[in-house]
């Protein structure tokens, strides 16, 4: 059963079709246009703007093995699921950071993706440290590696939901601010196995995870995070029934 204390009434239960926004504060402020490539604007300006505006972002807590055989564990918030059939995910790596995780994926073609929950967010955050290549983030965090079935990288035992995945493709992007410099690499990976904690499943068909119990963490701007600790359902509209006068 879903967690009853998690679900609440939506913010605007009396909203009707055609009503528009329920708060007029937006009318009191103009929007400012920002050219991402205007003079003096750098990659850092755009990164900070996007990271604080596109929120909350899901975090892919990624386990890999470097070409040298060192286990690696790190969180990435430029990440998401992008398809269900086949089950695909995308992860974006900065051109000047996170080389251990990226190199591990490109070398072996394997990784695991783990959902971060409240009960180990501090441990997961510790793995974001700029550690030397031979450092073991499993040890730094105190988290528990659990053997995977179809890939070599371990998944996080403490995570309520983990994905074993294999590389599909990668694409390199180059800086507009500094032409010729690699600014990012986006990899697409396909899930080959799921691991879910049994008490988090809502149904026998293994279709729904109880978000209230999973307590996932989202990424905000700066060094800020948020807990997903409440939710609400919105009406699913029928065009003929609910919009007869349109």
PDB file of C-alpha atoms in Angstrom:
ATOM      1  CA  UNK A   1       0.000   0.000   0.000  1.00  0.00           C
ATOM      2  CA  UNK A   2       1.127   3.558  -0.688  1.00  0.00           C
ATOM      3  CA  UNK A   3       2.204   5.722   2.248  1.00  0.00           C
ATOM      4  CA  UNK A   4      -0.960   7.582   3.298  1.00  0.00           C
ATOM      5  CA  UNK A   5       0.942  10.392   5.035  1.00  0.00           C
ATOM      6  CA  UNK A   6       2.862  11.153   1.821  1.00  0.00           C
ATOM      7  CA  UNK A   7      -0.135  12.058  -0.334  1.00  0.00           C
ATOM      8  CA  UNK A   8      -1.926  15.355   0.164  1.00  0.00           C
ATOM      9  CA  UNK A   9      -4.512  17.477  -1.628  1.00  0.00           C
ATOM     10  CA  UNK A  10      -3.160  19.389  -4.623  1.00  0.00           C
ATOM     11  CA  UNK A  11      -2.305  23.095  -4.238  1.00  0.00           C
ATOM     12  CA  UNK A  12      -5.343  24.266  -6.233  1.00  0.00           C
ATOM     13  CA  UNK A  13      -8.174  21.735  -5.767  1.00  0.00           C
ATOM     14  CA  UNK A  14     -10.825  24.170  -7.050  1.00  0.00           C
ATOM     15  CA  UNK A  15      -9.094  24.895 -10.364  1.00  0.00           C
ATOM     16  CA  UNK A  16     -11.364  24.687 -13.442  1.00  0.00           C
ATOM     17  CA  UNK A  17     -10.440  24.379 -17.143  1.00  0.00           C
ATOM     18  CA  UNK A  18      -9.524  27.707 -18.693  1.00  0.00           C
ATOM     19  CA  UNK A  19      -8.768  29.363 -15.344  1.00  0.00           C
ATOM     20  CA  UNK A  20      -5.040  29.777 -15.904  1.00  0.00           C
ATOM     21  CA  UNK A  21      -2.668  30.520 -13.042  1.00  0.00           C
ATOM     22  CA  UNK A  22      -4.089  30.795  -9.522  1.00  0.00           C
ATOM     23  CA  UNK A  23      -1.589  33.451  -8.404  1.00  0.00           C
ATOM     24  CA  UNK A  24      -1.157  36.811 -10.156  1.00  0.00           C
ATOM     25  CA  UNK A  25       2.298  37.599  -8.780  1.00  0.00           C
ATOM     26  CA  UNK A  26       3.775  36.836 -12.211  1.00  0.00           C
ATOM     27  CA  UNK A  27       1.991  39.922 -13.574  1.00  0.00           C
ATOM     28  CA  UNK A  28       4.058  42.174 -11.309  1.00  0.00           C
ATOM     29  CA  UNK A  29       7.417  41.175 -12.762  1.00  0.00           C
ATOM     30  CA  UNK A  30       8.893  41.149 -16.245  1.00  0.00           C
ATOM     31  CA  UNK A  31      11.030  38.358 -17.650  1.00  0.00           C
ATOM     32  CA  UNK A  32      14.640  39.165 -18.446  1.00  0.00           C
ATOM     33  CA  UNK A  33      16.115  37.715 -21.645  1.00  0.00           C
ATOM     34  CA  UNK A  34      19.608  36.255 -21.219  1.00  0.00           C
ATOM     35  CA  UNK A  35      21.736  35.334 -24.221  1.00  0.00           C
ATOM     36  CA  UNK A  36      23.823  32.329 -23.102  1.00  0.00           C
ATOM     37  CA  UNK A  37      26.664  33.503 -25.340  1.00  0.00           C
ATOM     38  CA  UNK A  38      26.579  37.261 -24.701  1.00  0.00           C
ATOM     39  CA  UNK A  39      29.880  39.051 -24.160  1.00  0.00           C
ATOM     40  CA  UNK A  40      31.427  38.278 -20.782  1.00  0.00           C
ATOM     41  CA  UNK A  41      29.111  35.367 -20.056  1.00  0.00           C
ATOM     42  CA  UNK A  42      30.979  32.133 -19.324  1.00  0.00           C
ATOM     43  CA  UNK A  43      30.175  28.463 -18.927  1.00  0.00           C
ATOM     44  CA  UNK A  44      30.044  28.999 -15.160  1.00  0.00           C
ATOM     45  CA  UNK A  45      27.315  31.636 -15.504  1.00  0.00           C
ATOM     46  CA  UNK A  46      25.141  29.254 -17.523  1.00  0.00           C
ATOM     47  CA  UNK A  47      25.889  26.273 -15.296  1.00  0.00           C
ATOM     48  CA  UNK A  48      24.826  28.125 -12.159  1.00  0.00           C
ATOM     49  CA  UNK A  49      21.707  29.539 -13.818  1.00  0.00           C
ATOM     50  CA  UNK A  50      20.576  26.174 -15.175  1.00  0.00           C
ATOM     51  CA  UNK A  51      21.418  24.263 -12.004  1.00  0.00           C
ATOM     52  CA  UNK A  52      19.353  26.619  -9.858  1.00  0.00           C
ATOM     53  CA  UNK A  53      16.407  26.888 -12.285  1.00  0.00           C
ATOM     54  CA  UNK A  54      15.989  23.319 -13.549  1.00  0.00           C
ATOM     55  CA  UNK A  55      15.037  21.835 -10.198  1.00  0.00           C
ATOM     56  CA  UNK A  56      14.589  19.508  -8.514  1.00  0.00           C
ATOM     57  CA  UNK A  57      16.747  17.165 -10.578  1.00  0.00           C
ATOM     58  CA  UNK A  58      16.941  13.419  -9.962  1.00  0.00           C
ATOM     59  CA  UNK A  59      20.381  12.211  -8.944  1.00  0.00           C
ATOM     60  CA  UNK A  60      22.038   9.238 -10.560  1.00  0.00           C
ATOM     61  CA  UNK A  61      24.392   7.708  -7.991  1.00  0.00           C
ATOM     62  CA  UNK A  62      26.725   5.881 -10.337  1.00  0.00           C
ATOM     63  CA  UNK A  63      29.019   2.953  -9.620  1.00  0.00           C
ATOM     64  CA  UNK A  64      31.755   2.102 -12.117  1.00  0.00           C
ATOM     65  CA  UNK A  65      35.145   0.418 -12.290  1.00  0.00           C
ATOM     66  CA  UNK A  66      38.046   2.431 -13.706  1.00  0.00           C
ATOM     67  CA  UNK A  67      40.285   1.007 -16.449  1.00  0.00           C
ATOM     68  CA  UNK A  68      42.832   0.387 -13.674  1.00  0.00           C
ATOM     69  CA  UNK A  69      40.306  -1.757 -11.805  1.00  0.00           C
ATOM     70  CA  UNK A  70      39.491   0.734  -9.025  1.00  0.00           C
ATOM     71  CA  UNK A  71      35.823   0.877  -7.924  1.00  0.00           C
ATOM     72  CA  UNK A  72      34.345   4.357  -8.313  1.00  0.00           C
ATOM     73  CA  UNK A  73      31.172   5.870  -6.871  1.00  0.00           C
ATOM     74  CA  UNK A  74      29.837   9.380  -7.578  1.00  0.00           C
ATOM     75  CA  UNK A  75      26.546  11.342  -7.823  1.00  0.00           C
ATOM     76  CA  UNK A  76      25.371  13.049 -11.024  1.00  0.00           C
ATOM     77  CA  UNK A  77      22.349  15.335 -11.326  1.00  0.00           C
ATOM     78  CA  UNK A  78      22.589  15.963 -15.060  1.00  0.00           C
ATOM     79  CA  UNK A  79      20.850  12.630 -15.389  1.00  0.00           C
ATOM     80  CA  UNK A  80      17.452  11.119 -16.173  1.00  0.00           C
ATOM     81  CA  UNK A  81      15.480   8.178 -17.533  1.00  0.00           C
ATOM     82  CA  UNK A  82      14.693   8.868 -21.195  1.00  0.00           C
ATOM     83  CA  UNK A  83      12.839   5.788 -22.460  1.00  0.00           C
ATOM     84  CA  UNK A  84      10.977   2.760 -21.079  1.00  0.00           C
ATOM     85  CA  UNK A  85      11.272   0.410 -24.062  1.00  0.00           C
ATOM     86  CA  UNK A  86      14.134  -0.180 -24.078  1.00  0.00           C
ATOM     87  CA  UNK A  87      14.785   1.253 -20.597  1.00  0.00           C
ATOM     88  CA  UNK A  88      17.314   3.990 -21.308  1.00  0.00           C
ATOM     89  CA  UNK A  89      19.045   6.599 -19.175  1.00  0.00           C
ATOM     90  CA  UNK A  90      21.254   9.555 -20.045  1.00  0.00           C
ATOM     91  CA  UNK A  91      24.102  10.915 -17.945  1.00  0.00           C
ATOM     92  CA  UNK A  92      26.095  14.051 -18.697  1.00  0.00           C
ATOM     93  CA  UNK A  93      29.711  14.431 -17.623  1.00  0.00           C
ATOM     94  CA  UNK A  94      31.610  17.705 -17.484  1.00  0.00           C
ATOM     95  CA  UNK A  95      34.592  17.902 -19.797  1.00  0.00           C
ATOM     96  CA  UNK A  96      36.992  18.778 -16.994  1.00  0.00           C
ATOM     97  CA  UNK A  97      35.650  16.667 -14.108  1.00  0.00           C
ATOM     98  CA  UNK A  98      34.298  13.210 -13.287  1.00  0.00           C
ATOM     99  CA  UNK A  99      36.817  11.507 -15.565  1.00  0.00           C
ATOM    100  CA  UNK A 100      37.011   8.382 -13.392  1.00  0.00           C
ATOM    101  CA  UNK A 101      33.314   7.576 -13.767  1.00  0.00           C
ATOM    102  CA  UNK A 102      33.234   8.445 -17.457  1.00  0.00           C
ATOM    103  CA  UNK A 103      36.408   6.514 -18.246  1.00  0.00           C
ATOM    104  CA  UNK A 104      35.029   3.506 -16.412  1.00  0.00           C
ATOM    105  CA  UNK A 105      31.853   3.531 -18.491  1.00  0.00           C
ATOM    106  CA  UNK A 106      33.640   4.066 -21.793  1.00  0.00           C
ATOM    107  CA  UNK A 107      36.242   1.392 -21.002  1.00  0.00           C
ATOM    108  CA  UNK A 108      34.012  -1.412 -19.718  1.00  0.00           C
ATOM    109  CA  UNK A 109      30.616  -0.316 -21.026  1.00  0.00           C
ATOM    110  CA  UNK A 110      29.097  -1.102 -17.626  1.00  0.00           C
ATOM    111  CA  UNK A 111      27.747   0.752 -14.592  1.00  0.00           C
ATOM    112  CA  UNK A 112      25.046   0.739 -11.966  1.00  0.00           C
ATOM    113  CA  UNK A 113      22.678   3.604 -11.211  1.00  0.00           C
ATOM    114  CA  UNK A 114      21.342   3.967  -7.684  1.00  0.00           C
ATOM    115  CA  UNK A 115      18.585   6.196  -6.281  1.00  0.00           C
ATOM    116  CA  UNK A 116      19.737   8.279  -3.308  1.00  0.00           C
ATOM    117  CA  UNK A 117      17.368   8.329  -0.326  1.00  0.00           C
ATOM    118  CA  UNK A 118      17.270  10.354   2.888  1.00  0.00           C
ATOM    119  CA  UNK A 119      18.812   7.605   4.995  1.00  0.00           C
ATOM    120  CA  UNK A 120      22.163   7.728   3.203  1.00  0.00           C
ATOM    121  CA  UNK A 121      22.283  11.170   1.562  1.00  0.00           C
ATOM    122  CA  UNK A 122      25.222  12.273   3.722  1.00  0.00           C
ATOM    123  CA  UNK A 123      27.219   9.200   2.782  1.00  0.00           C
ATOM    124  CA  UNK A 124      26.421   9.741  -0.895  1.00  0.00           C
ATOM    125  CA  UNK A 125      27.452  13.385  -0.657  1.00  0.00           C
ATOM    126  CA  UNK A 126      30.864  12.344   0.663  1.00  0.00           C
ATOM    127  CA  UNK A 127      31.600  10.617  -2.653  1.00  0.00           C
ATOM    128  CA  UNK A 128      31.406  13.958  -4.487  1.00  0.00           C
ATOM    129  CA  UNK A 129      34.785  14.952  -3.028  1.00  0.00           C
ATOM    130  CA  UNK A 130      37.572  15.591  -5.549  1.00  0.00           C
ATOM    131  CA  UNK A 131      39.535  12.522  -4.515  1.00  0.00           C
ATOM    132  CA  UNK A 132      42.681  11.146  -6.214  1.00  0.00           C
ATOM    133  CA  UNK A 133      42.123   8.465  -8.883  1.00  0.00           C
ATOM    134  CA  UNK A 134      43.134   5.607  -6.600  1.00  0.00           C
ATOM    135  CA  UNK A 135      40.715   6.599  -3.808  1.00  0.00           C
ATOM    136  CA  UNK A 136      37.858   4.200  -3.050  1.00  0.00           C
ATOM    137  CA  UNK A 137      34.626   6.144  -2.540  1.00  0.00           C
ATOM    138  CA  UNK A 138      32.979   3.064  -1.054  1.00  0.00           C
ATOM    139  CA  UNK A 139      35.414   3.352   1.834  1.00  0.00           C
ATOM    140  CA  UNK A 140      35.117   7.144   2.049  1.00  0.00           C
ATOM    141  CA  UNK A 141      31.329   6.927   2.298  1.00  0.00           C
ATOM    142  CA  UNK A 142      31.007   3.763   4.361  1.00  0.00           C
ATOM    143  CA  UNK A 143      28.394   2.467   1.928  1.00  0.00           C
ATOM    144  CA  UNK A 144      28.011  -1.219   1.119  1.00  0.00           C
ATOM    145  CA  UNK A 145      28.806  -2.658  -2.339  1.00  0.00           C
ATOM    146  CA  UNK A 146      26.350  -5.373  -3.346  1.00  0.00           C
ATOM    147  CA  UNK A 147      27.368  -7.759  -6.172  1.00  0.00           C
ATOM    148  CA  UNK A 148      25.537  -7.196  -9.439  1.00  0.00           C
ATOM    149  CA  UNK A 149      24.265 -10.041 -11.607  1.00  0.00           C
ATOM    150  CA  UNK A 150      24.858  -8.844 -15.183  1.00  0.00           C
ATOM    151  CA  UNK A 151      27.580  -6.194 -14.867  1.00  0.00           C
ATOM    152  CA  UNK A 152      30.820  -6.007 -12.883  1.00  0.00           C
ATOM    153  CA  UNK A 153      30.281  -2.721 -10.986  1.00  0.00           C
ATOM    154  CA  UNK A 154      28.521  -3.265  -7.658  1.00  0.00           C
ATOM    155  CA  UNK A 155      25.251  -1.570  -6.771  1.00  0.00           C
ATOM    156  CA  UNK A 156      24.611   0.252  -3.503  1.00  0.00           C
ATOM    157  CA  UNK A 157      23.040  -2.058  -0.920  1.00  0.00           C
ATOM    158  CA  UNK A 158      21.562   0.885   0.984  1.00  0.00           C
ATOM    159  CA  UNK A 159      19.711   2.148  -2.111  1.00  0.00           C
ATOM    160  CA  UNK A 160      16.041   1.229  -2.394  1.00  0.00           C
ATOM    161  CA  UNK A 161      16.251   1.083  -6.191  1.00  0.00           C
ATOM    162  CA  UNK A 162      19.267   0.233  -8.330  1.00  0.00           C
ATOM    163  CA  UNK A 163      19.794  -0.367 -12.032  1.00  0.00           C
ATOM    164  CA  UNK A 164      22.444  -2.448 -13.746  1.00  0.00           C
ATOM    165  CA  UNK A 165      23.170  -0.867 -17.114  1.00  0.00           C
ATOM    166  CA  UNK A 166      25.336  -1.101 -20.207  1.00  0.00           C
ATOM    167  CA  UNK A 167      26.601   1.601 -22.540  1.00  0.00           C
ATOM    168  CA  UNK A 168      24.633   2.252 -25.740  1.00  0.00           C
ATOM    169  CA  UNK A 169      26.489   5.280 -27.087  1.00  0.00           C
ATOM    170  CA  UNK A 170      28.261   8.494 -26.154  1.00  0.00           C
ATOM    171  CA  UNK A 171      28.455  11.957 -27.679  1.00  0.00           C
ATOM    172  CA  UNK A 172      31.093  14.600 -27.082  1.00  0.00           C
ATOM    173  CA  UNK A 173      30.231  18.319 -26.993  1.00  0.00           C
ATOM    174  CA  UNK A 174      32.578  21.261 -27.411  1.00  0.00           C
ATOM    175  CA  UNK A 175      32.589  24.611 -25.651  1.00  0.00           C
ATOM    176  CA  UNK A 176      31.135  27.713 -27.300  1.00  0.00           C
ATOM    177  CA  UNK A 177      33.013  29.818 -24.753  1.00  0.00           C
ATOM    178  CA  UNK A 178      36.357  28.130 -25.481  1.00  0.00           C
ATOM    179  CA  UNK A 179      36.210  26.608 -28.983  1.00  0.00           C
ATOM    180  CA  UNK A 180      37.960  23.276 -29.342  1.00  0.00           C
ATOM    181  CA  UNK A 181      37.712  22.445 -25.649  1.00  0.00           C
ATOM    182  CA  UNK A 182      35.563  19.463 -24.661  1.00  0.00           C
ATOM    183  CA  UNK A 183      32.816  20.801 -22.389  1.00  0.00           C
ATOM    184  CA  UNK A 184      30.752  17.676 -21.874  1.00  0.00           C
ATOM    185  CA  UNK A 185      30.150  14.059 -22.744  1.00  0.00           C
ATOM    186  CA  UNK A 186      26.644  12.574 -22.704  1.00  0.00           C
ATOM    187  CA  UNK A 187      26.282   8.817 -22.463  1.00  0.00           C
ATOM    188  CA  UNK A 188      23.149   6.804 -23.119  1.00  0.00           C
ATOM    189  CA  UNK A 189      22.902   3.521 -21.237  1.00  0.00           C
ATOM    190  CA  UNK A 190      20.394   0.673 -21.231  1.00  0.00           C
ATOM    191  CA  UNK A 191      19.119  -1.066 -18.116  1.00  0.00           C
ATOM    192  CA  UNK A 192      19.736  -4.818 -18.059  1.00  0.00           C
ATOM    193  CA  UNK A 193      18.598  -5.525 -14.498  1.00  0.00           C
ATOM    194  CA  UNK A 194      16.657  -3.809 -11.714  1.00  0.00           C
ATOM    195  CA  UNK A 195      17.012  -4.216  -7.949  1.00  0.00           C
ATOM    196  CA  UNK A 196      14.235  -2.930  -5.673  1.00  0.00           C
ATOM    197  CA  UNK A 197      13.827  -3.314  -1.931  1.00  0.00           C
ATOM    198  CA  UNK A 198      10.867  -5.624  -1.396  1.00  0.00           C
ATOM    199  CA  UNK A 199       9.030  -3.404   1.096  1.00  0.00           C
ATOM    200  CA  UNK A 200       9.045  -0.497  -1.361  1.00  0.00           C
ATOM    201  CA  UNK A 201       6.983  -2.286  -4.016  1.00  0.00           C
ATOM    202  CA  UNK A 202       3.288  -1.401  -3.999  1.00  0.00           C
ATOM    203  CA  UNK A 203       1.978  -4.235  -6.145  1.00  0.00           C
ATOM    204  CA  UNK A 204       2.579  -7.888  -7.019  1.00  0.00           C
ATOM    205  CA  UNK A 205       3.167  -7.031 -10.690  1.00  0.00           C
ATOM    206  CA  UNK A 206       6.279  -5.045  -9.712  1.00  0.00           C
ATOM    207  CA  UNK A 207       5.118  -1.883 -11.468  1.00  0.00           C
ATOM    208  CA  UNK A 208       5.055   0.737  -8.706  1.00  0.00           C
ATOM    209  CA  UNK A 209       7.582   1.858  -6.111  1.00  0.00           C
ATOM    210  CA  UNK A 210       6.181   3.669  -3.074  1.00  0.00           C
ATOM    211  CA  UNK A 211       7.705   7.141  -3.337  1.00  0.00           C
ATOM    212  CA  UNK A 212       6.752   7.940   0.242  1.00  0.00           C
ATOM    213  CA  UNK A 213       8.879   5.057   1.483  1.00  0.00           C
ATOM    214  CA  UNK A 214      11.692   5.531  -1.037  1.00  0.00           C
ATOM    215  CA  UNK A 215      12.254   9.126   0.174  1.00  0.00           C
ATOM    216  CA  UNK A 216      14.309  10.150  -2.895  1.00  0.00           C
ATOM    217  CA  UNK A 217      16.616  13.157  -2.871  1.00  0.00           C
ATOM    218  CA  UNK A 218      16.554  15.875  -5.543  1.00  0.00           C
ATOM    219  CA  UNK A 219      19.298  18.309  -6.521  1.00  0.00           C
ATOM    220  CA  UNK A 220      18.841  22.075  -6.369  1.00  0.00           C
ATOM    221  CA  UNK A 221      21.229  24.926  -7.162  1.00  0.00           C
ATOM    222  CA  UNK A 222      24.480  25.694  -5.335  1.00  0.00           C
ATOM    223  CA  UNK A 223      25.214  22.905  -2.834  1.00  0.00           C
ATOM    224  CA  UNK A 224      21.545  22.405  -2.008  1.00  0.00           C
ATOM    225  CA  UNK A 225      19.272  19.366  -2.048  1.00  0.00           C
ATOM    226  CA  UNK A 226      15.635  18.604  -1.320  1.00  0.00           C
ATOM    227  CA  UNK A 227      13.712  15.651   0.031  1.00  0.00           C
ATOM    228  CA  UNK A 228      10.636  14.406  -1.809  1.00  0.00           C
ATOM    229  CA  UNK A 229       8.488  13.996   1.282  1.00  0.00           C
ATOM    230  CA  UNK A 230       5.006  14.801   0.009  1.00  0.00           C
ATOM    231  CA  UNK A 231       3.059  14.431  -3.206  1.00  0.00           C
ATOM    232  CA  UNK A 232      -0.363  14.990  -4.746  1.00  0.00           C
ATOM    233  CA  UNK A 233      -2.372  13.591  -7.616  1.00  0.00           C
ATOM    234  CA  UNK A 234      -3.814  15.836 -10.317  1.00  0.00           C
ATOM    235  CA  UNK A 235      -6.908  15.106 -12.350  1.00  0.00           C
ATOM    236  CA  UNK A 236      -6.542  13.242 -15.639  1.00  0.00           C
ATOM    237  CA  UNK A 237      -8.709  15.198 -18.067  1.00  0.00           C
ATOM    238  CA  UNK A 238     -10.993  13.864 -20.781  1.00  0.00           C
ATOM    239  CA  UNK A 239     -11.191  16.295 -23.695  1.00  0.00           C
ATOM    240  CA  UNK A 240     -14.814  15.663 -24.689  1.00  0.00           C
ATOM    241  CA  UNK A 241     -16.086  15.626 -21.105  1.00  0.00           C
ATOM    242  CA  UNK A 242     -14.029  18.345 -19.454  1.00  0.00           C
ATOM    243  CA  UNK A 243     -13.583  20.799 -22.346  1.00  0.00           C
ATOM    244  CA  UNK A 244     -17.008  20.775 -24.073  1.00  0.00           C
ATOM    245  CA  UNK A 245     -16.938  24.481 -24.935  1.00  0.00           C
ATOM    246  CA  UNK A 246     -13.461  24.649 -26.453  1.00  0.00           C
TER     247      UNK A 246
END
